PDB file of C-alpha atoms in Angstrom:
ATOM      1  CA  UNK Z   1       0.828  13.005 -15.671  1.00  0.00           C
ATOM      2  CA  UNK Z   2       2.069   9.890 -14.402  1.00  0.00           C
ATOM      3  CA  UNK Z   3      -0.105   8.326 -12.796  1.00  0.00           C
ATOM      4  CA  UNK Z   4      -2.045   4.210 -13.002  1.00  0.00           C
ATOM      5  CA  UNK Z   5      -4.923   3.946 -13.971  1.00  0.00           C
ATOM      6  CA  UNK Z   6      -7.891   1.419 -12.639  1.00  0.00           C
ATOM      7  CA  UNK Z   7     -11.285   0.173 -14.194  1.00  0.00           C
ATOM      8  CA  UNK Z   8     -14.226   0.735 -12.876  1.00  0.00           C
ATOM      9  CA  UNK Z   9     -14.142   2.097  -9.548  1.00  0.00           C
ATOM     10  CA  UNK Z  10     -16.559   0.827  -8.279  1.00  0.00           C
ATOM     11  CA  UNK Z  11     -18.720  -2.323  -9.642  1.00  0.00           C
ATOM     12  CA  UNK Z  12     -20.567  -4.921  -8.390  1.00  0.00           C
ATOM     13  CA  UNK Z  13     -21.691  -8.803 -10.098  1.00  0.00           C
ATOM     14  CA  UNK Z  14     -23.011 -11.602  -9.118  1.00  0.00           C
ATOM     15  CA  UNK Z  15     -21.168 -14.775  -7.672  1.00  0.00           C
ATOM     16  CA  UNK Z  16     -19.418 -16.747 -10.642  1.00  0.00           C
ATOM     17  CA  UNK Z  17     -19.783 -14.142 -13.580  1.00  0.00           C
ATOM     18  CA  UNK Z  18     -16.590 -13.250 -14.430  1.00  0.00           C
ATOM     19  CA  UNK Z  19     -15.245 -10.347 -13.906  1.00  0.00           C
ATOM     20  CA  UNK Z  20     -12.481  -8.496 -15.221  1.00  0.00           C
ATOM     21  CA  UNK Z  21     -10.052  -5.208 -13.473  1.00  0.00           C
ATOM     22  CA  UNK Z  22      -8.756  -3.157 -16.201  1.00  0.00           C
ATOM     23  CA  UNK Z  23      -5.408  -1.837 -14.882  1.00  0.00           C
ATOM     24  CA  UNK Z  24      -2.460   0.963 -16.361  1.00  0.00           C
ATOM     25  CA  UNK Z  25       0.479   2.459 -16.705  1.00  0.00           C
ATOM     26  CA  UNK Z  26       1.682   5.409 -17.881  1.00  0.00           C
ATOM     27  CA  UNK Z  27       5.569   5.503 -16.421  1.00  0.00           C
ATOM     28  CA  UNK Z  28       7.604   2.462 -17.507  1.00  0.00           C
ATOM     29  CA  UNK Z  29       7.660   1.035 -14.511  1.00  0.00           C
ATOM     30  CA  UNK Z  30       8.661  -2.645 -14.187  1.00  0.00           C
ATOM     31  CA  UNK Z  31       6.814  -3.875 -11.664  1.00  0.00           C
ATOM     32  CA  UNK Z  32       3.199  -3.917 -11.042  1.00  0.00           C
ATOM     33  CA  UNK Z  33       0.717  -5.901  -7.815  1.00  0.00           C
ATOM     34  CA  UNK Z  34      -2.168  -6.593  -7.084  1.00  0.00           C
ATOM     35  CA  UNK Z  35      -3.880  -5.720  -3.921  1.00  0.00           C
ATOM     36  CA  UNK Z  36      -6.928  -6.167  -1.834  1.00  0.00           C
ATOM     37  CA  UNK Z  37      -8.058  -4.690   1.311  1.00  0.00           C
ATOM     38  CA  UNK Z  38      -9.907  -5.331   4.213  1.00  0.00           C
ATOM     39  CA  UNK Z  39     -10.699  -3.725   7.403  1.00  0.00           C
ATOM     40  CA  UNK Z  40      -8.464  -5.260  10.154  1.00  0.00           C
ATOM     41  CA  UNK Z  41      -5.829  -6.435   7.440  1.00  0.00           C
ATOM     42  CA  UNK Z  42      -4.169  -3.829   5.373  1.00  0.00           C
ATOM     43  CA  UNK Z  43      -3.351  -4.154   2.198  1.00  0.00           C
ATOM     44  CA  UNK Z  44      -2.114  -8.313   1.535  1.00  0.00           C
ATOM     45  CA  UNK Z  45      -0.783  -8.819  -1.926  1.00  0.00           C
ATOM     46  CA  UNK Z  46      -2.763 -10.749  -4.468  1.00  0.00           C
ATOM     47  CA  UNK Z  47       0.177 -10.765  -7.355  1.00  0.00           C
ATOM     48  CA  UNK Z  48       2.597  -8.878  -8.695  1.00  0.00           C
ATOM     49  CA  UNK Z  49       4.993  -9.928 -12.097  1.00  0.00           C
ATOM     50  CA  UNK Z  50       9.012  -8.408 -12.083  1.00  0.00           C
ATOM     51  CA  UNK Z  51       8.315  -7.350 -16.142  1.00  0.00           C
ATOM     52  CA  UNK Z  52       6.267  -8.624 -19.475  1.00  0.00           C
ATOM     53  CA  UNK Z  53       5.939 -11.986 -18.749  1.00  0.00           C
ATOM     54  CA  UNK Z  54       6.754 -12.767 -15.585  1.00  0.00           C
ATOM     55  CA  UNK Z  55       4.406 -12.988 -12.331  1.00  0.00           C
ATOM     56  CA  UNK Z  56       4.001 -14.941  -8.857  1.00  0.00           C
ATOM     57  CA  UNK Z  57       1.546 -15.665  -6.651  1.00  0.00           C
ATOM     58  CA  UNK Z  58       1.616 -12.879  -3.275  1.00  0.00           C
ATOM     59  CA  UNK Z  59       0.371 -13.559  -0.230  1.00  0.00           C
ATOM     60  CA  UNK Z  60      -4.114 -13.893  -1.768  1.00  0.00           C
ATOM     61  CA  UNK Z  61      -4.027 -15.743  -4.670  1.00  0.00           C
ATOM     62  CA  UNK Z  62      -6.619 -18.763  -4.658  1.00  0.00           C
ATOM     63  CA  UNK Z  63      -9.457 -16.867  -7.048  1.00  0.00           C
ATOM     64  CA  UNK Z  64      -6.969 -14.838  -9.282  1.00  0.00           C
ATOM     65  CA  UNK Z  65      -5.993 -14.596 -12.134  1.00  0.00           C
ATOM     66  CA  UNK Z  66      -3.317 -12.129 -13.493  1.00  0.00           C
ATOM     67  CA  UNK Z  67      -1.902 -11.774 -17.622  1.00  0.00           C
ATOM     68  CA  UNK Z  68       1.289  -9.260 -18.536  1.00  0.00           C
ATOM     69  CA  UNK Z  69       1.628  -9.282 -21.686  1.00  0.00           C
ATOM     70  CA  UNK Z  70       2.130  -5.519 -22.526  1.00  0.00           C
ATOM     71  CA  UNK Z  71       4.529  -3.083 -19.624  1.00  0.00           C
ATOM     72  CA  UNK Z  72       1.552  -1.328 -18.980  1.00  0.00           C
ATOM     73  CA  UNK Z  73      -0.922  -3.454 -18.369  1.00  0.00           C
ATOM     74  CA  UNK Z  74      -1.822  -5.599 -15.537  1.00  0.00           C
ATOM     75  CA  UNK Z  75      -5.352  -7.187 -15.476  1.00  0.00           C
ATOM     76  CA  UNK Z  76      -6.758  -8.184 -12.131  1.00  0.00           C
ATOM     77  CA  UNK Z  77      -9.495 -11.466 -13.451  1.00  0.00           C
ATOM     78  CA  UNK Z  78     -11.675 -13.035 -11.257  1.00  0.00           C
ATOM     79  CA  UNK Z  79     -13.263 -15.960 -13.360  1.00  0.00           C
ATOM     80  CA  UNK Z  80     -16.197 -16.846 -10.928  1.00  0.00           C
ATOM     81  CA  UNK Z  81     -16.115 -14.064  -7.723  1.00  0.00           C
ATOM     82  CA  UNK Z  82     -17.617 -14.861  -5.039  1.00  0.00           C
ATOM     83  CA  UNK Z  83     -19.022 -12.956  -2.433  1.00  0.00           C
ATOM     84  CA  UNK Z  84     -15.847 -12.925  -0.114  1.00  0.00           C
ATOM     85  CA  UNK Z  85     -14.180 -12.195  -2.596  1.00  0.00           C
ATOM     86  CA  UNK Z  86     -16.069  -8.405  -2.009  1.00  0.00           C
ATOM     87  CA  UNK Z  87     -12.972  -5.947  -1.464  1.00  0.00           C
ATOM     88  CA  UNK Z  88     -11.692  -2.581  -2.164  1.00  0.00           C
ATOM     89  CA  UNK Z  89      -8.025  -3.573  -4.621  1.00  0.00           C
ATOM     90  CA  UNK Z  90      -5.826  -1.426  -5.254  1.00  0.00           C
ATOM     91  CA  UNK Z  91      -3.556  -1.831  -8.997  1.00  0.00           C
ATOM     92  CA  UNK Z  92       0.344  -0.603  -8.044  1.00  0.00           C
ATOM     93  CA  UNK Z  93       3.191  -0.219  -9.778  1.00  0.00           C
ATOM     94  CA  UNK Z  94       7.095   0.505  -9.400  1.00  0.00           C
ATOM     95  CA  UNK Z  95      10.566   1.084 -10.443  1.00  0.00           C
ATOM     96  CA  UNK Z  96      12.004  -1.650 -10.084  1.00  0.00           C
ATOM     97  CA  UNK Z  97      15.585  -0.162 -11.373  1.00  0.00           C
ATOM     98  CA  UNK Z  98      15.643   2.000  -8.156  1.00  0.00           C
ATOM     99  CA  UNK Z  99      14.887   0.068  -4.883  1.00  0.00           C
ATOM    100  CA  UNK Z 100      13.667   2.706  -2.647  1.00  0.00           C
ATOM    101  CA  UNK Z 101      10.710   4.169  -4.288  1.00  0.00           C
ATOM    102  CA  UNK Z 102       7.761   3.757  -3.429  1.00  0.00           C
ATOM    103  CA  UNK Z 103       4.460   2.203  -5.065  1.00  0.00           C
ATOM    104  CA  UNK Z 104       2.542   3.877  -6.533  1.00  0.00           C
ATOM    105  CA  UNK Z 105      -1.360   3.431  -6.109  1.00  0.00           C
ATOM    106  CA  UNK Z 106      -4.431   3.398  -8.398  1.00  0.00           C
ATOM    107  CA  UNK Z 107      -8.087   5.047  -7.030  1.00  0.00           C
ATOM    108  CA  UNK Z 108      -8.711   1.132  -6.099  1.00  0.00           C
ATOM    109  CA  UNK Z 109     -12.010  -0.067  -7.170  1.00  0.00           C
ATOM    110  CA  UNK Z 110     -14.880  -0.826  -4.738  1.00  0.00           C
ATOM    111  CA  UNK Z 111     -16.349  -5.095  -5.493  1.00  0.00           C
ATOM    112  CA  UNK Z 112     -19.108  -6.445  -4.761  1.00  0.00           C
ATOM    113  CA  UNK Z 113     -20.095  -9.919  -5.127  1.00  0.00           C
ATOM    114  CA  UNK Z 114     -23.461 -11.364  -5.175  1.00  0.00           C
TER     115      UNK Z 114
ATOM    116  CA  UNK Q   1       4.330 -13.934  11.574  1.00  0.00           C
ATOM    117  CA  UNK Q   2       2.589  -9.836  10.725  1.00  0.00           C
ATOM    118  CA  UNK Q   3       6.028  -8.157   8.859  1.00  0.00           C
ATOM    119  CA  UNK Q   4       3.970  -4.916  10.229  1.00  0.00           C
ATOM    120  CA  UNK Q   5       2.557  -4.039  12.896  1.00  0.00           C
ATOM    121  CA  UNK Q   6       0.418  -1.291  13.584  1.00  0.00           C
ATOM    122  CA  UNK Q   7      -0.910  -2.309  17.168  1.00  0.00           C
ATOM    123  CA  UNK Q   8      -3.563   1.162  17.512  1.00  0.00           C
ATOM    124  CA  UNK Q   9      -6.384   0.988  15.074  1.00  0.00           C
ATOM    125  CA  UNK Q  10      -8.300   4.117  16.287  1.00  0.00           C
ATOM    126  CA  UNK Q  11      -6.657   6.776  17.687  1.00  0.00           C
ATOM    127  CA  UNK Q  12      -9.119  10.427  17.823  1.00  0.00           C
ATOM    128  CA  UNK Q  13      -8.092  13.562  19.507  1.00  0.00           C
ATOM    129  CA  UNK Q  14      -9.724  16.884  19.123  1.00  0.00           C
ATOM    130  CA  UNK Q  15      -7.528  19.814  16.746  1.00  0.00           C
ATOM    131  CA  UNK Q  16      -4.024  21.077  17.576  1.00  0.00           C
ATOM    132  CA  UNK Q  17      -3.417  18.613  19.711  1.00  0.00           C
ATOM    133  CA  UNK Q  18      -0.434  15.858  19.486  1.00  0.00           C
ATOM    134  CA  UNK Q  19      -0.489  12.680  18.508  1.00  0.00           C
ATOM    135  CA  UNK Q  20       1.982  10.011  17.266  1.00  0.00           C
ATOM    136  CA  UNK Q  21       1.790   6.724  15.123  1.00  0.00           C
ATOM    137  CA  UNK Q  22       2.914   3.498  15.816  1.00  0.00           C
ATOM    138  CA  UNK Q  23       4.714   0.881  13.830  1.00  0.00           C
ATOM    139  CA  UNK Q  24       6.969  -1.843  14.531  1.00  0.00           C
ATOM    140  CA  UNK Q  25       8.296  -4.170  11.510  1.00  0.00           C
ATOM    141  CA  UNK Q  26      10.205  -7.226  11.566  1.00  0.00           C
ATOM    142  CA  UNK Q  27      12.978  -8.024   9.193  1.00  0.00           C
ATOM    143  CA  UNK Q  28      16.311 -10.484   8.456  1.00  0.00           C
ATOM    144  CA  UNK Q  29      17.263  -8.506   5.380  1.00  0.00           C
ATOM    145  CA  UNK Q  30      19.823  -5.860   6.839  1.00  0.00           C
ATOM    146  CA  UNK Q  31      18.946  -3.649   4.205  1.00  0.00           C
ATOM    147  CA  UNK Q  32      14.708  -2.589   3.682  1.00  0.00           C
ATOM    148  CA  UNK Q  33      13.380   0.321   3.436  1.00  0.00           C
ATOM    149  CA  UNK Q  34       9.863   1.888   5.321  1.00  0.00           C
ATOM    150  CA  UNK Q  35       7.199   4.000   3.592  1.00  0.00           C
ATOM    151  CA  UNK Q  36       3.879   5.513   5.577  1.00  0.00           C
ATOM    152  CA  UNK Q  37       0.901   6.078   3.249  1.00  0.00           C
ATOM    153  CA  UNK Q  38      -2.614   7.877   3.759  1.00  0.00           C
ATOM    154  CA  UNK Q  39      -5.582   6.826   2.635  1.00  0.00           C
ATOM    155  CA  UNK Q  40      -7.934   9.876   3.533  1.00  0.00           C
ATOM    156  CA  UNK Q  41     -12.122   8.942   2.960  1.00  0.00           C
ATOM    157  CA  UNK Q  42     -12.060   9.062  -0.376  1.00  0.00           C
ATOM    158  CA  UNK Q  43      -9.964   6.054  -0.577  1.00  0.00           C
ATOM    159  CA  UNK Q  44      -6.670   6.743  -2.905  1.00  0.00           C
ATOM    160  CA  UNK Q  45      -3.113   5.570  -1.107  1.00  0.00           C
ATOM    161  CA  UNK Q  46      -1.162   9.247  -0.403  1.00  0.00           C
ATOM    162  CA  UNK Q  47       2.614   8.601  -0.146  1.00  0.00           C
ATOM    163  CA  UNK Q  48       4.327   9.725   1.988  1.00  0.00           C
ATOM    164  CA  UNK Q  49       7.385   9.415   2.803  1.00  0.00           C
ATOM    165  CA  UNK Q  50      10.060   6.754   2.806  1.00  0.00           C
ATOM    166  CA  UNK Q  51      13.399   5.890   4.663  1.00  0.00           C
ATOM    167  CA  UNK Q  52      16.040   2.695   3.886  1.00  0.00           C
ATOM    168  CA  UNK Q  53      17.809   1.017   6.679  1.00  0.00           C
ATOM    169  CA  UNK Q  54      20.579   2.902   6.439  1.00  0.00           C
ATOM    170  CA  UNK Q  55      19.190   6.140   7.178  1.00  0.00           C
ATOM    171  CA  UNK Q  56      18.663   6.386  10.745  1.00  0.00           C
ATOM    172  CA  UNK Q  57      18.360  10.519  10.335  1.00  0.00           C
ATOM    173  CA  UNK Q  58      14.763  11.276  11.645  1.00  0.00           C
ATOM    174  CA  UNK Q  59      13.009  13.172   8.750  1.00  0.00           C
ATOM    175  CA  UNK Q  60      10.217  16.513   9.709  1.00  0.00           C
ATOM    176  CA  UNK Q  61       8.338  18.066   7.128  1.00  0.00           C
ATOM    177  CA  UNK Q  62       6.097  20.222   8.019  1.00  0.00           C
ATOM    178  CA  UNK Q  63       3.554  19.209  10.595  1.00  0.00           C
ATOM    179  CA  UNK Q  64       5.345  16.077  10.341  1.00  0.00           C
ATOM    180  CA  UNK Q  65       8.020  14.129  12.169  1.00  0.00           C
ATOM    181  CA  UNK Q  66       8.891  10.669  11.316  1.00  0.00           C
ATOM    182  CA  UNK Q  67      11.280   9.413  13.542  1.00  0.00           C
ATOM    183  CA  UNK Q  68      13.104   5.864  12.942  1.00  0.00           C
ATOM    184  CA  UNK Q  69      14.927   4.161  15.365  1.00  0.00           C
ATOM    185  CA  UNK Q  70      16.659   0.480  14.778  1.00  0.00           C
ATOM    186  CA  UNK Q  71      17.130  -0.574  17.376  1.00  0.00           C
ATOM    187  CA  UNK Q  72      13.152  -1.071  18.700  1.00  0.00           C
ATOM    188  CA  UNK Q  73      12.052  -2.255  14.970  1.00  0.00           C
ATOM    189  CA  UNK Q  74      10.564   1.504  15.298  1.00  0.00           C
ATOM    190  CA  UNK Q  75       9.008   4.086  12.380  1.00  0.00           C
ATOM    191  CA  UNK Q  76       6.997   6.467  14.531  1.00  0.00           C
ATOM    192  CA  UNK Q  77       4.838   8.817  12.976  1.00  0.00           C
ATOM    193  CA  UNK Q  78       4.059  12.619  14.453  1.00  0.00           C
ATOM    194  CA  UNK Q  79       1.589  15.020  13.371  1.00  0.00           C
ATOM    195  CA  UNK Q  80       1.978  17.557  14.893  1.00  0.00           C
ATOM    196  CA  UNK Q  81      -1.270  20.197  16.123  1.00  0.00           C
ATOM    197  CA  UNK Q  82      -3.419  18.577  13.932  1.00  0.00           C
ATOM    198  CA  UNK Q  83      -5.890  19.566  11.987  1.00  0.00           C
ATOM    199  CA  UNK Q  84      -9.561  18.058  10.713  1.00  0.00           C
ATOM    200  CA  UNK Q  85      -8.209  17.082   6.549  1.00  0.00           C
ATOM    201  CA  UNK Q  86      -5.627  14.749   8.263  1.00  0.00           C
ATOM    202  CA  UNK Q  87      -8.195  12.594   9.353  1.00  0.00           C
ATOM    203  CA  UNK Q  88      -7.560   9.460   7.602  1.00  0.00           C
ATOM    204  CA  UNK Q  89      -6.391   5.633   7.827  1.00  0.00           C
ATOM    205  CA  UNK Q  90      -2.172   5.770   7.737  1.00  0.00           C
ATOM    206  CA  UNK Q  91      -0.801   2.208   6.887  1.00  0.00           C
ATOM    207  CA  UNK Q  92       2.978   1.572   7.493  1.00  0.00           C
ATOM    208  CA  UNK Q  93       4.206  -0.537   4.962  1.00  0.00           C
ATOM    209  CA  UNK Q  94       7.701  -2.704   4.712  1.00  0.00           C
ATOM    210  CA  UNK Q  95       9.740  -4.140   1.411  1.00  0.00           C
ATOM    211  CA  UNK Q  96      12.761  -6.110   1.969  1.00  0.00           C
ATOM    212  CA  UNK Q  97      16.249  -6.143  -0.677  1.00  0.00           C
ATOM    213  CA  UNK Q  98      13.806  -8.726  -2.489  1.00  0.00           C
ATOM    214  CA  UNK Q  99      11.891  -6.120  -4.020  1.00  0.00           C
ATOM    215  CA  UNK Q 100       8.760  -8.404  -5.180  1.00  0.00           C
ATOM    216  CA  UNK Q 101       6.738  -7.860  -1.742  1.00  0.00           C
ATOM    217  CA  UNK Q 102       5.444  -5.044   0.261  1.00  0.00           C
ATOM    218  CA  UNK Q 103       3.726  -5.550   3.466  1.00  0.00           C
ATOM    219  CA  UNK Q 104       1.522  -3.564   4.875  1.00  0.00           C
ATOM    220  CA  UNK Q 105       0.739  -3.116   8.322  1.00  0.00           C
ATOM    221  CA  UNK Q 106      -3.626  -2.689   8.717  1.00  0.00           C
ATOM    222  CA  UNK Q 107      -3.926   0.966   9.392  1.00  0.00           C
ATOM    223  CA  UNK Q 108      -5.278   3.301  12.048  1.00  0.00           C
ATOM    224  CA  UNK Q 109      -8.021   5.501  11.300  1.00  0.00           C
ATOM    225  CA  UNK Q 110      -7.034   8.609  12.956  1.00  0.00           C
ATOM    226  CA  UNK Q 111      -9.760  11.165  13.214  1.00  0.00           C
ATOM    227  CA  UNK Q 112      -9.601  14.675  14.698  1.00  0.00           C
ATOM    228  CA  UNK Q 113     -11.775  16.428  16.282  1.00  0.00           C
ATOM    229  CA  UNK Q 114     -12.934  20.244  15.546  1.00  0.00           C
TER     230      UNK Q 114
END
């Protein structure tokens, strides 16, 4: 089954404690991206990656890092989480060779930073 | 400026009523792609439809229909004979020709009451 898998689904952490949210896709997609969803703001792009070792900032990259060492994985790293990073996070992948395809989203990770 | 505007924050209807969710987009590209996603209370993002800028044909899928009008930069979504299971947040999204970003509207929460 084609899917994007995020882990964990829920996470409560304390300010300053480094954490990683993993994302993996099994569709051989080149393009992957991370979004955060906040009330009234919709989804905003954090980082995206066009292929292995190619990453770039989205609209709200501050406080986040990503890496793309393998095609299937695109982890989101919060080096020093703060309460304003409490949000619902989504990872997505897309076939960049087919311009009109939709993005496939993971199930979401609800992060609370206290 | 916001690329995708969903002016309706929340709509409440009674079951079996028809409801239209508005989406207005902004882009200078001649090639672009529009999408609708549904986010049920469980939180995942469910793809509903995509439309490219060269295809202005309206589409109907069961109780769902979409009206794409380039002249007004709108891509509205109508649910006919709404059902309680339609209760969700609906997002409109735009992807431009450079493919790197997916712009989401702020979402419209639809409440369908029995």
